[in-house]
PDB file of C-alpha atoms in Angstrom:
ATOM      1  CA  MET X 151       5.905  -4.763  30.280  1.00  0.00           C
ATOM      2  CA  THR X 152       6.346  -2.838  33.525  1.00  0.00           C
ATOM      3  CA  ASP X 153       4.384   0.154  34.737  1.00  0.00           C
ATOM      4  CA  LYS X 154       7.096   2.447  33.463  1.00  0.00           C
ATOM      5  CA  ASP X 155       7.112   3.546  29.870  1.00  0.00           C
ATOM      6  CA  ASP X 156      10.195   2.849  27.736  1.00  0.00           C
ATOM      7  CA  ASN X 157      11.797   6.127  28.779  1.00  0.00           C
ATOM      8  CA  GLY X 158      11.459   5.268  32.470  1.00  0.00           C
ATOM      9  CA  GLY X 159       8.588   7.703  33.014  1.00  0.00           C
ATOM     10  CA  HIS X 160       5.857   6.788  35.509  1.00  0.00           C
ATOM     11  CA  GLY X 161       2.129   6.806  34.887  1.00  0.00           C
ATOM     12  CA  PRO X 162      -0.079   4.449  32.877  1.00  0.00           C
ATOM     13  CA  ASN X 163       1.985   2.091  30.734  1.00  0.00           C
ATOM     14  CA  LEU X 164       1.345   1.529  27.029  1.00  0.00           C
ATOM     15  CA  LYS X 165      -0.793  -1.556  27.583  1.00  0.00           C
ATOM     16  CA  THR X 166      -2.953   0.226  30.169  1.00  0.00           C
ATOM     17  CA  ARG X 167      -3.421   3.210  27.869  1.00  0.00           C
ATOM     18  CA  LEU X 168      -4.299   0.871  25.020  1.00  0.00           C
ATOM     19  CA  TYR X 169      -6.977  -0.887  27.053  1.00  0.00           C
ATOM     20  CA  ALA X 170      -8.263   2.485  28.188  1.00  0.00           C
ATOM     21  CA  TRP X 171      -8.685   3.417  24.545  1.00  0.00           C
ATOM     22  CA  TRP X 172     -10.302   0.042  23.844  1.00  0.00           C
ATOM     23  CA  GLU X 173     -12.847   0.373  26.652  1.00  0.00           C
ATOM     24  CA  GLY X 174     -13.367   4.099  26.255  1.00  0.00           C
ATOM     25  CA  TYR X 175     -12.266   4.656  29.860  1.00  0.00           C
ATOM     26  CA  ASP X 176     -11.014   7.904  31.282  1.00  0.00           C
ATOM     27  CA  LEU X 177      -7.312   7.190  31.877  1.00  0.00           C
ATOM     28  CA  SER X 178      -7.378   8.895  35.284  1.00  0.00           C
ATOM     29  CA  GLY X 179      -9.809   6.236  36.515  1.00  0.00           C
ATOM     30  CA  MET X 180      -7.731   3.287  35.283  1.00  0.00           C
ATOM     31  CA  LYS X 181      -5.691   2.626  38.444  1.00  0.00           C
ATOM     32  CA  GLY X 182      -5.615  -1.034  39.312  1.00  0.00           C
ATOM     33  CA  LYS X 183      -7.796  -2.031  36.360  1.00  0.00           C
ATOM     34  CA  LYS X 184      -6.408  -4.972  34.391  1.00  0.00           C
ATOM     35  CA  ALA X 185      -7.597  -6.494  31.151  1.00  0.00           C
ATOM     36  CA  GLU X 186      -6.441  -9.277  28.890  1.00  0.00           C
ATOM     37  CA  ALA X 187      -7.182 -10.131  25.291  1.00  0.00           C
ATOM     38  CA  PRO X 188      -9.253 -13.310  24.755  1.00  0.00           C
ATOM     39  CA  PRO X 189      -7.148 -16.490  24.539  1.00  0.00           C
ATOM     40  CA  PRO X 190      -6.489 -17.835  21.033  1.00  0.00           C
ATOM     41  CA  PRO X 191      -8.294 -21.005  19.907  1.00  0.00           C
ATOM     42  CA  PRO X 192      -6.411 -24.323  20.208  1.00  0.00           C
ATOM     43  CA  PRO X 193      -3.865 -24.846  17.385  1.00  0.00           C
ATOM     44  CA  THR X 194      -4.512 -27.105  14.410  1.00  0.00           C
ATOM     45  CA  GLU X 195      -2.141 -28.831  12.004  1.00  0.00           C
ATOM     46  CA  ALA X 196      -3.228 -26.464   9.229  1.00  0.00           C
ATOM     47  CA  GLN X 197      -0.240 -24.101   9.372  1.00  0.00           C
ATOM     48  CA  GLY X 198       1.208 -23.595   5.906  1.00  0.00           C
ATOM     49  CA  PRO X 199       2.441 -20.743   3.705  1.00  0.00           C
ATOM     50  CA  GLY X 200       0.347 -17.716   4.662  1.00  0.00           C
ATOM     51  CA  ILE X 201      -1.797 -19.745   7.109  1.00  0.00           C
ATOM     52  CA  ASN X 202      -1.501 -19.396  10.879  1.00  0.00           C
ATOM     53  CA  ARG X 203      -1.435 -22.292  13.354  1.00  0.00           C
ATOM     54  CA  TRP X 204      -5.206 -22.006  13.835  1.00  0.00           C
ATOM     55  CA  GLY X 205      -5.900 -22.579  10.148  1.00  0.00           C
ATOM     56  CA  LYS X 206      -6.788 -18.943   9.385  1.00  0.00           C
ATOM     57  CA  PRO X 207      -5.106 -16.593   6.900  1.00  0.00           C
ATOM     58  CA  LEU X 208      -2.129 -14.998   8.593  1.00  0.00           C
ATOM     59  CA  TRP X 209      -2.920 -11.638   7.016  1.00  0.00           C
ATOM     60  CA  THR X 210      -6.080  -9.673   6.228  1.00  0.00           C
ATOM     61  CA  ALA X 211      -6.564  -6.235   4.706  1.00  0.00           C
ATOM     62  CA  THR X 212      -7.347  -4.877   8.189  1.00  0.00           C
ATOM     63  CA  ARG X 213      -4.224  -6.403   9.752  1.00  0.00           C
ATOM     64  CA  ILE X 214      -2.108  -4.897   6.947  1.00  0.00           C
ATOM     65  CA  GLU X 215      -3.633  -1.474   7.667  1.00  0.00           C
ATOM     66  CA  VAL X 216      -2.776  -1.840  11.380  1.00  0.00           C
ATOM     67  CA  ALA X 217       0.778  -3.061  10.659  1.00  0.00           C
ATOM     68  CA  GLU X 218       1.513  -0.107   8.379  1.00  0.00           C
ATOM     69  CA  LYS X 219       0.201   2.257  11.062  1.00  0.00           C
ATOM     70  CA  LEU X 220       2.697   0.644  13.473  1.00  0.00           C
ATOM     71  CA  TRP X 221       5.783   0.292  11.281  1.00  0.00           C
ATOM     72  CA  GLY X 222       5.312   2.753   8.429  1.00  0.00           C
ATOM     73  CA  GLU X 223       4.002   2.460   4.878  1.00  0.00           C
ATOM     74  CA  GLY X 224       5.144  -0.742   3.175  1.00  0.00           C
ATOM     75  CA  PHE X 225       6.433  -2.354   6.393  1.00  0.00           C
ATOM     76  CA  ASN X 226       4.894  -5.037   8.590  1.00  0.00           C
ATOM     77  CA  THR X 227       7.779  -5.677  11.037  1.00  0.00           C
ATOM     78  CA  PRO X 228      10.046  -3.429  13.173  1.00  0.00           C
ATOM     79  CA  GLY X 229      12.573  -1.196  11.475  1.00  0.00           C
ATOM     80  CA  GLY X 230      11.286   1.082   8.742  1.00  0.00           C
ATOM     81  CA  ALA X 231      13.097   2.794   5.882  1.00  0.00           C
ATOM     82  CA  GLU X 232      15.458   4.667   8.231  1.00  0.00           C
ATOM     83  CA  HIS X 233      16.605   1.440   9.980  1.00  0.00           C
ATOM     84  CA  ILE X 234      17.238  -0.782   6.928  1.00  0.00           C
ATOM     85  CA  PRO X 235      20.461   0.941   5.695  1.00  0.00           C
ATOM     86  CA  TYR X 236      22.062   0.327   9.132  1.00  0.00           C
ATOM     87  CA  LEU X 237      20.868  -3.283   9.127  1.00  0.00           C
ATOM     88  CA  VAL X 238      22.196  -4.170   5.654  1.00  0.00           C
ATOM     89  CA  LYS X 239      25.403  -2.094   5.811  1.00  0.00           C
ATOM     90  CA  PRO X 240      27.703  -5.183   5.880  1.00  0.00           C
ATOM     91  CA  LEU X 241      26.416  -6.207   2.423  1.00  0.00           C
ATOM     92  CA  GLY X 242      28.042  -3.233   0.664  1.00  0.00           C
ATOM     93  CA  LEU X 243      25.092  -3.004  -1.743  1.00  0.00           C
ATOM     94  CA  ASN X 244      25.589  -1.370  -5.154  1.00  0.00           C
ATOM     95  CA  PRO X 245      23.726  -1.158  -8.498  1.00  0.00           C
ATOM     96  CA  ALA X 246      25.521  -4.234  -9.911  1.00  0.00           C
ATOM     97  CA  MET X 247      24.202  -6.544  -7.184  1.00  0.00           C
ATOM     98  CA  SER X 248      21.220  -8.905  -7.181  1.00  0.00           C
ATOM     99  CA  VAL X 249      19.520  -9.543  -3.827  1.00  0.00           C
ATOM    100  CA  LEU X 250      16.910 -11.980  -2.499  1.00  0.00           C
ATOM    101  CA  ASP X 251      14.821 -10.601   0.365  1.00  0.00           C
ATOM    102  CA  LEU X 252      13.243 -13.547   2.202  1.00  0.00           C
ATOM    103  CA  ALA X 253      10.228 -12.961   4.474  1.00  0.00           C
ATOM    104  CA  ALA X 254       9.752  -9.775   2.439  1.00  0.00           C
ATOM    105  CA  GLY X 255       6.299  -8.962   3.812  1.00  0.00           C
ATOM    106  CA  LEU X 256       4.913  -5.820   2.157  1.00  0.00           C
ATOM    107  CA  GLY X 257       8.298  -5.256   0.499  1.00  0.00           C
ATOM    108  CA  GLY X 258       9.463  -2.206   2.441  1.00  0.00           C
ATOM    109  CA  THR X 259      12.950  -3.649   2.968  1.00  0.00           C
ATOM    110  CA  SER X 260      13.214  -4.667  -0.702  1.00  0.00           C
ATOM    111  CA  ARG X 261      12.187  -1.236  -1.960  1.00  0.00           C
ATOM    112  CA  THR X 262      14.469   0.574   0.510  1.00  0.00           C
ATOM    113  CA  MET X 263      17.480  -1.447  -0.699  1.00  0.00           C
ATOM    114  CA  ALA X 264      16.587  -0.973  -4.389  1.00  0.00           C
ATOM    115  CA  GLY X 265      15.811   2.734  -3.969  1.00  0.00           C
ATOM    116  CA  LYS X 266      18.792   3.684  -1.818  1.00  0.00           C
ATOM    117  CA  PHE X 267      21.526   1.462  -3.286  1.00  0.00           C
ATOM    118  CA  GLY X 268      20.269   0.817  -6.835  1.00  0.00           C
ATOM    119  CA  CYS X 269      20.548  -2.980  -6.476  1.00  0.00           C
ATOM    120  CA  TRP X 270      18.083  -5.451  -8.021  1.00  0.00           C
ATOM    121  CA  VAL X 271      15.974  -7.055  -5.315  1.00  0.00           C
ATOM    122  CA  THR X 272      13.410  -9.860  -5.470  1.00  0.00           C
ATOM    123  CA  GLY X 273      11.229 -10.074  -2.372  1.00  0.00           C
ATOM    124  CA  LEU X 274       9.869 -13.521  -1.481  1.00  0.00           C
ATOM    125  CA  GLU X 275       6.918 -13.767   0.908  1.00  0.00           C
ATOM    126  CA  ALA X 276       4.904 -16.781   2.139  1.00  0.00           C
ATOM    127  CA  SER X 277       1.579 -14.923   2.428  1.00  0.00           C
ATOM    128  CA  GLU X 278      -0.133 -14.485  -0.962  1.00  0.00           C
ATOM    129  CA  LEU X 279      -2.014 -11.423   0.294  1.00  0.00           C
ATOM    130  CA  LEU X 280       1.154  -9.727   1.621  1.00  0.00           C
ATOM    131  CA  ALA X 281       3.044 -10.498  -1.596  1.00  0.00           C
ATOM    132  CA  LYS X 282       0.201  -9.145  -3.732  1.00  0.00           C
ATOM    133  CA  GLU X 283      -0.103  -5.975  -1.641  1.00  0.00           C
ATOM    134  CA  GLY X 284       3.688  -5.629  -1.651  1.00  0.00           C
ATOM    135  CA  MET X 285       3.721  -5.790  -5.451  1.00  0.00           C
ATOM    136  CA  VAL X 286       1.014  -3.100  -5.585  1.00  0.00           C
ATOM    137  CA  ARG X 287       3.276  -0.856  -3.484  1.00  0.00           C
ATOM    138  CA  SER X 288       6.298  -1.602  -5.702  1.00  0.00           C
ATOM    139  CA  PHE X 289       4.272  -0.592  -8.781  1.00  0.00           C
ATOM    140  CA  LYS X 290       3.164   2.620  -7.038  1.00  0.00           C
ATOM    141  CA  MET X 291       6.805   3.564  -6.461  1.00  0.00           C
ATOM    142  CA  GLY X 292       7.882   2.595  -9.980  1.00  0.00           C
ATOM    143  CA  LEU X 293       9.986  -0.264  -8.561  1.00  0.00           C
ATOM    144  CA  GLU X 294       8.068  -3.206 -10.019  1.00  0.00           C
ATOM    145  CA  LYS X 295      11.166  -4.312 -11.962  1.00  0.00           C
ATOM    146  CA  LYS X 296      13.811  -3.454  -9.347  1.00  0.00           C
ATOM    147  CA  ALA X 297      11.844  -4.720  -6.322  1.00  0.00           C
ATOM    148  CA  PRO X 298       9.125  -7.226  -7.318  1.00  0.00           C
ATOM    149  CA  ILE X 299       7.451  -9.199  -4.499  1.00  0.00           C
ATOM    150  CA  GLU X 300       6.573 -12.862  -5.164  1.00  0.00           C
ATOM    151  CA  THR X 301       5.290 -15.805  -3.118  1.00  0.00           C
ATOM    152  CA  PHE X 302       7.358 -18.767  -1.907  1.00  0.00           C
ATOM    153  CA  ASN X 303       7.192 -21.654   0.554  1.00  0.00           C
ATOM    154  CA  PRO X 304       9.941 -21.361   3.181  1.00  0.00           C
ATOM    155  CA  GLU X 305       9.555 -25.057   4.052  1.00  0.00           C
ATOM    156  CA  HIS X 306      10.560 -25.973   0.475  1.00  0.00           C
ATOM    157  CA  PHE X 307      12.951 -23.218  -0.524  1.00  0.00           C
ATOM    158  CA  GLY X 308      14.497 -23.024  -3.955  1.00  0.00           C
ATOM    159  CA  TYR X 309      15.175 -20.253  -6.442  1.00  0.00           C
ATOM    160  CA  PRO X 310      16.109 -20.603 -10.124  1.00  0.00           C
ATOM    161  CA  LYS X 311      18.824 -17.912 -10.262  1.00  0.00           C
ATOM    162  CA  ARG X 312      21.983 -17.282  -8.278  1.00  0.00           C
ATOM    163  CA  VAL X 313      22.240 -13.967  -6.423  1.00  0.00           C
ATOM    164  CA  ASP X 314      24.929 -11.768  -4.870  1.00  0.00           C
ATOM    165  CA  ALA X 315      23.192 -11.396  -1.518  1.00  0.00           C
ATOM    166  CA  ILE X 316      20.362 -12.749   0.628  1.00  0.00           C
ATOM    167  CA  VAL X 317      18.590 -10.789   3.361  1.00  0.00           C
ATOM    168  CA  TYR X 318      16.358 -12.747   5.759  1.00  0.00           C
ATOM    169  CA  LYS X 319      14.707 -10.584   8.418  1.00  0.00           C
ATOM    170  CA  GLU X 320      13.051 -12.362  11.364  1.00  0.00           C
ATOM    171  CA  GLY X 321      11.579 -15.223   9.363  1.00  0.00           C
ATOM    172  CA  LEU X 322      13.647 -18.341   9.990  1.00  0.00           C
ATOM    173  CA  PHE X 323      12.348 -18.796  13.560  1.00  0.00           C
ATOM    174  CA  ALA X 324       8.985 -19.989  12.190  1.00  0.00           C
ATOM    175  CA  VAL X 325      10.495 -22.473   9.682  1.00  0.00           C
ATOM    176  CA  ARG X 326      10.314 -26.070  10.898  1.00  0.00           C
ATOM    177  CA  ASP X 327      12.991 -27.473   8.553  1.00  0.00           C
ATOM    178  CA  LYS X 328      15.741 -24.902   8.908  1.00  0.00           C
ATOM    179  CA  ASP X 329      18.368 -27.207   7.369  1.00  0.00           C
ATOM    180  CA  GLN X 330      16.643 -27.249   3.965  1.00  0.00           C
ATOM    181  CA  MET X 331      16.400 -23.445   4.148  1.00  0.00           C
ATOM    182  CA  PHE X 332      20.132 -23.120   4.880  1.00  0.00           C
ATOM    183  CA  ASP X 333      20.913 -25.628   2.081  1.00  0.00           C
ATOM    184  CA  GLY X 334      18.752 -23.632  -0.326  1.00  0.00           C
ATOM    185  CA  MET X 335      20.344 -20.312   0.602  1.00  0.00           C
ATOM    186  CA  GLU X 336      23.858 -21.703   0.179  1.00  0.00           C
ATOM    187  CA  ILE X 337      22.979 -23.075  -3.286  1.00  0.00           C
ATOM    188  CA  VAL X 338      21.382 -19.794  -4.415  1.00  0.00           C
ATOM    189  CA  LEU X 339      24.342 -17.619  -3.349  1.00  0.00           C
ATOM    190  CA  LYS X 340      27.049 -16.901  -5.913  1.00  0.00           C
ATOM    191  CA  PRO X 341      30.674 -17.484  -4.876  1.00  0.00           C
ATOM    192  CA  ARG X 342      31.657 -14.587  -2.565  1.00  0.00           C
ATOM    193  CA  GLY X 343      27.920 -13.991  -2.008  1.00  0.00           C
ATOM    194  CA  HIS X 344      26.650 -12.399   1.201  1.00  0.00           C
ATOM    195  CA  LEU X 345      24.040 -13.714   3.658  1.00  0.00           C
ATOM    196  CA  LEU X 346      22.563 -11.335   6.220  1.00  0.00           C
ATOM    197  CA  MET X 347      19.983 -12.631   8.659  1.00  0.00           C
ATOM    198  CA  THR X 348      18.212 -11.294  11.742  1.00  0.00           C
ATOM    199  CA  ASP X 349      16.287 -13.752  13.881  1.00  0.00           C
ATOM    200  CA  TYR X 350      14.976 -14.736  17.295  1.00  0.00           C
ATOM    201  CA  ILE X 351      17.043 -17.296  19.200  1.00  0.00           C
ATOM    202  CA  ALA X 352      16.936 -18.744  22.735  1.00  0.00           C
ATOM    203  CA  GLU X 353      19.524 -20.615  24.767  1.00  0.00           C
ATOM    204  CA  PRO X 354      18.540 -23.917  26.464  1.00  0.00           C
ATOM    205  CA  ASP X 355      18.618 -22.313  29.943  1.00  0.00           C
ATOM    206  CA  LYS X 356      16.193 -19.565  28.847  1.00  0.00           C
ATOM    207  CA  ILE X 357      13.729 -21.401  26.602  1.00  0.00           C
ATOM    208  CA  GLY X 358      11.603 -22.560  29.566  1.00  0.00           C
ATOM    209  CA  ALA X 359      10.980 -19.017  30.863  1.00  0.00           C
ATOM    210  CA  LYS X 360       7.257 -18.358  31.287  1.00  0.00           C
ATOM    211  CA  ALA X 361       7.206 -15.294  29.015  1.00  0.00           C
ATOM    212  CA  ILE X 362       9.075 -17.154  26.248  1.00  0.00           C
ATOM    213  CA  GLN X 363       6.717 -20.140  26.491  1.00  0.00           C
ATOM    214  CA  ASN X 364       3.716 -17.778  26.476  1.00  0.00           C
ATOM    215  CA  TRP X 365       5.040 -16.180  23.286  1.00  0.00           C
ATOM    216  CA  CYS X 366       5.671 -19.602  21.711  1.00  0.00           C
ATOM    217  CA  ASP X 367       2.126 -20.740  22.610  1.00  0.00           C
ATOM    218  CA  LYS X 368       0.377 -17.673  21.197  1.00  0.00           C
ATOM    219  CA  GLU X 369       2.538 -16.566  18.247  1.00  0.00           C
ATOM    220  CA  PRO X 370       0.491 -16.881  14.987  1.00  0.00           C
ATOM    221  CA  MET X 371       3.286 -18.849  13.271  1.00  0.00           C
ATOM    222  CA  GLN X 372       4.586 -21.441  15.734  1.00  0.00           C
ATOM    223  CA  PRO X 373       8.206 -20.638  16.656  1.00  0.00           C
ATOM    224  CA  HIS X 374      10.885 -23.318  16.287  1.00  0.00           C
ATOM    225  CA  LEU X 375      13.715 -21.547  18.079  1.00  0.00           C
ATOM    226  CA  TRP X 376      17.358 -22.468  17.647  1.00  0.00           C
ATOM    227  CA  ASN X 377      20.137 -21.353  19.963  1.00  0.00           C
ATOM    228  CA  LYS X 378      23.254 -19.418  18.989  1.00  0.00           C
ATOM    229  CA  ASP X 379      25.403 -22.559  18.620  1.00  0.00           C
ATOM    230  CA  GLN X 380      22.861 -24.211  16.306  1.00  0.00           C
ATOM    231  CA  MET X 381      22.866 -21.104  14.124  1.00  0.00           C
ATOM    232  CA  ALA X 382      26.678 -20.928  14.065  1.00  0.00           C
ATOM    233  CA  ASN X 383      26.863 -24.649  13.191  1.00  0.00           C
ATOM    234  CA  ALA X 384      24.400 -24.185  10.320  1.00  0.00           C
ATOM    235  CA  PHE X 385      26.700 -21.581   8.755  1.00  0.00           C
ATOM    236  CA  ALA X 386      29.831 -23.668   9.398  1.00  0.00           C
ATOM    237  CA  GLN X 387      28.364 -26.892   7.950  1.00  0.00           C
ATOM    238  CA  ARG X 388      27.805 -25.090   4.639  1.00  0.00           C
ATOM    239  CA  ASN X 389      31.248 -23.494   4.657  1.00  0.00           C
ATOM    240  CA  LEU X 390      29.715 -20.032   5.071  1.00  0.00           C
ATOM    241  CA  ASP X 391      32.207 -17.726   6.783  1.00  0.00           C
ATOM    242  CA  LEU X 392      30.315 -16.142   9.708  1.00  0.00           C
ATOM    243  CA  ARG X 393      31.776 -12.639  10.106  1.00  0.00           C
ATOM    244  CA  ILE X 394      29.154 -10.997  12.378  1.00  0.00           C
ATOM    245  CA  SER X 395      27.120 -12.571  15.198  1.00  0.00           C
ATOM    246  CA  GLU X 396      25.652  -9.597  17.022  1.00  0.00           C
ATOM    247  CA  ASP X 397      22.983  -9.281  19.722  1.00  0.00           C
ATOM    248  CA  ILE X 398      20.596  -6.539  18.543  1.00  0.00           C
ATOM    249  CA  SER X 399      17.854  -7.320  21.106  1.00  0.00           C
ATOM    250  CA  ASP X 400      17.898  -3.864  22.738  1.00  0.00           C
ATOM    251  CA  THR X 401      17.553  -2.104  19.373  1.00  0.00           C
ATOM    252  CA  HIS X 402      14.724  -4.451  18.329  1.00  0.00           C
ATOM    253  CA  ARG X 403      12.905  -3.981  21.653  1.00  0.00           C
ATOM    254  CA  HIS X 404      13.227  -0.196  21.399  1.00  0.00           C
ATOM    255  CA  LEU X 405      11.849  -0.211  17.829  1.00  0.00           C
ATOM    256  CA  ILE X 406       8.803  -2.176  19.025  1.00  0.00           C
ATOM    257  CA  LEU X 407       8.113  -0.022  22.087  1.00  0.00           C
ATOM    258  CA  SER X 408       8.552   3.240  20.139  1.00  0.00           C
ATOM    259  CA  ALA X 409       6.126   2.015  17.473  1.00  0.00           C
ATOM    260  CA  ILE X 410       3.519   0.984  20.056  1.00  0.00           C
ATOM    261  CA  GLN X 411       3.925   4.359  21.799  1.00  0.00           C
ATOM    262  CA  GLY X 412       3.292   6.132  18.491  1.00  0.00           C
ATOM    263  CA  LEU X 413       0.275   3.954  17.745  1.00  0.00           C
ATOM    264  CA  VAL X 414      -1.268   4.552  21.181  1.00  0.00           C
ATOM    265  CA  GLU X 415      -0.877   8.306  20.726  1.00  0.00           C
ATOM    266  CA  HIS X 416      -2.571   8.032  17.309  1.00  0.00           C
ATOM    267  CA  LEU X 417      -5.418   5.882  18.672  1.00  0.00           C
ATOM    268  CA  GLU X 418      -6.180   8.228  21.539  1.00  0.00           C
ATOM    269  CA  LYS X 419      -7.163  10.819  18.907  1.00  0.00           C
ATOM    270  CA  HIS X 420      -9.064   8.568  16.457  1.00  0.00           C
ATOM    271  CA  GLN X 421     -12.243   6.494  16.329  1.00  0.00           C
ATOM    272  CA  MET X 422     -12.437   3.199  14.434  1.00  0.00           C
ATOM    273  CA  ASP X 423     -14.847   0.342  13.865  1.00  0.00           C
ATOM    274  CA  ALA X 424     -14.987  -2.783  16.049  1.00  0.00           C
ATOM    275  CA  SER X 425     -13.152  -5.110  13.635  1.00  0.00           C
ATOM    276  CA  THR X 426     -10.260  -2.656  13.250  1.00  0.00           C
ATOM    277  CA  LYS X 427     -10.147  -2.212  17.027  1.00  0.00           C
ATOM    278  CA  MET X 428      -9.874  -5.985  17.457  1.00  0.00           C
ATOM    279  CA  ALA X 429      -7.095  -6.175  14.848  1.00  0.00           C
ATOM    280  CA  VAL X 430      -5.210  -3.383  16.654  1.00  0.00           C
ATOM    281  CA  MET X 431      -5.469  -5.207  19.982  1.00  0.00           C
ATOM    282  CA  GLU X 432      -4.351  -8.539  18.503  1.00  0.00           C
ATOM    283  CA  GLU X 433      -1.360  -6.957  16.740  1.00  0.00           C
ATOM    284  CA  VAL X 434      -0.217  -4.991  19.784  1.00  0.00           C
ATOM    285  CA  GLU X 435      -0.697  -8.010  22.078  1.00  0.00           C
ATOM    286  CA  MET X 436       1.535 -10.031  19.736  1.00  0.00           C
ATOM    287  CA  TRP X 437       4.331  -7.455  19.893  1.00  0.00           C
ATOM    288  CA  VAL X 438       3.948  -6.989  23.660  1.00  0.00           C
ATOM    289  CA  ARG X 439       4.451 -10.767  24.028  1.00  0.00           C
ATOM    290  CA  ARG X 440       7.604 -10.550  21.904  1.00  0.00           C
ATOM    291  CA  VAL X 441       8.953  -7.743  24.103  1.00  0.00           C
ATOM    292  CA  ALA X 442       8.168  -9.808  27.231  1.00  0.00           C
ATOM    293  CA  ALA X 443       9.992 -12.799  25.713  1.00  0.00           C
ATOM    294  CA  ILE X 444      13.031 -10.608  24.942  1.00  0.00           C
ATOM    295  CA  GLU X 445      12.984  -9.281  28.500  1.00  0.00           C
ATOM    296  CA  ALA X 446      12.868 -12.924  29.735  1.00  0.00           C
ATOM    297  CA  GLY X 447      16.002 -13.868  27.789  1.00  0.00           C
ATOM    298  CA  MET X 448      15.030 -14.534  24.182  1.00  0.00           C
ATOM    299  CA  ARG X 449      17.556 -12.772  21.944  1.00  0.00           C
ATOM    300  CA  VAL X 450      17.435 -11.074  18.547  1.00  0.00           C
ATOM    301  CA  PHE X 451      20.662 -11.594  16.582  1.00  0.00           C
ATOM    302  CA  ARG X 452      22.112 -10.242  13.368  1.00  0.00           C
ATOM    303  CA  PHE X 453      24.214 -12.793  11.493  1.00  0.00           C
ATOM    304  CA  TYR X 454      26.354 -11.953   8.490  1.00  0.00           C
ATOM    305  CA  ALA X 455      28.303 -14.525   6.485  1.00  0.00           C
ATOM    306  CA  ILE X 456      30.196 -14.743   3.184  1.00  0.00           C
ATOM    307  CA  LYS X 457      30.257 -17.729   0.838  1.00  0.00           C
ATOM    308  CA  PRO X 458      33.830 -18.593  -0.183  1.00  0.00           C
ATOM    309  CA  ALA X 459      35.111 -18.253  -3.748  1.00  0.00           C
ATOM    310  CA  GLU X 460      34.911 -21.460  -5.740  1.00  0.00           C
TER     311      GLU X 460
END
């Protein structure tokens, strides 16, 4: 990120202000001072559902608390309840429809769809802790039947029922075997079913950019990025009619920067213990790396496709 804030204003940038908060510095004395988070440990082969590439649980209670402070209650990725209706508009959701929400996280997207459009949503999430906490939140809102959150393994995807629509928000990039995931989604969709996906992609001439490689090296779930043609081919090979292929990178970047801005403003007024501080720094660092990767040429796309009638 540059030394301008997202609105082009000068002065300490978000990262500088965050480190000032971390160190307890007076912001006016921060000129020229740089800090970096400690490097992550070397990766292991232990990555699995809910486990990061260093063999640790991807989510903890503290990380969930930090994520909800960033993205809003029930959300752990960009785009809260006000953003979801725009995102899923192509689906034409209504109370007669059944929906699978893959990479459901804490279930905010699932509950927003069920609450606003009356459809029946099942959220599937790889992390047991996120799924459990998501289900707690669905119960709290009286949506345990209309928006339950369950666990699944995205590397071995299957589902026993057919559904009218699938929503998959920024999850496929971390799946190694994307072909089995596409096969599974095609099987699960009813004829004339809808598939809406947002994901990170990178073209061959951009993938080597330093900021993109830095993100790939440090992201908790190792990215396996496809390019736009690979995504389009995956839809075509399964006879899924790709109707929308839209670059939403600027919107995604703005959602991240606005959330970090809000978090920094909150932190400058609040004290917290050392473990929460560390979780805040790790979470913000992760999203700052994603923004840097987007600025270096990684893209965020929204894909929308329809399965043909039988």
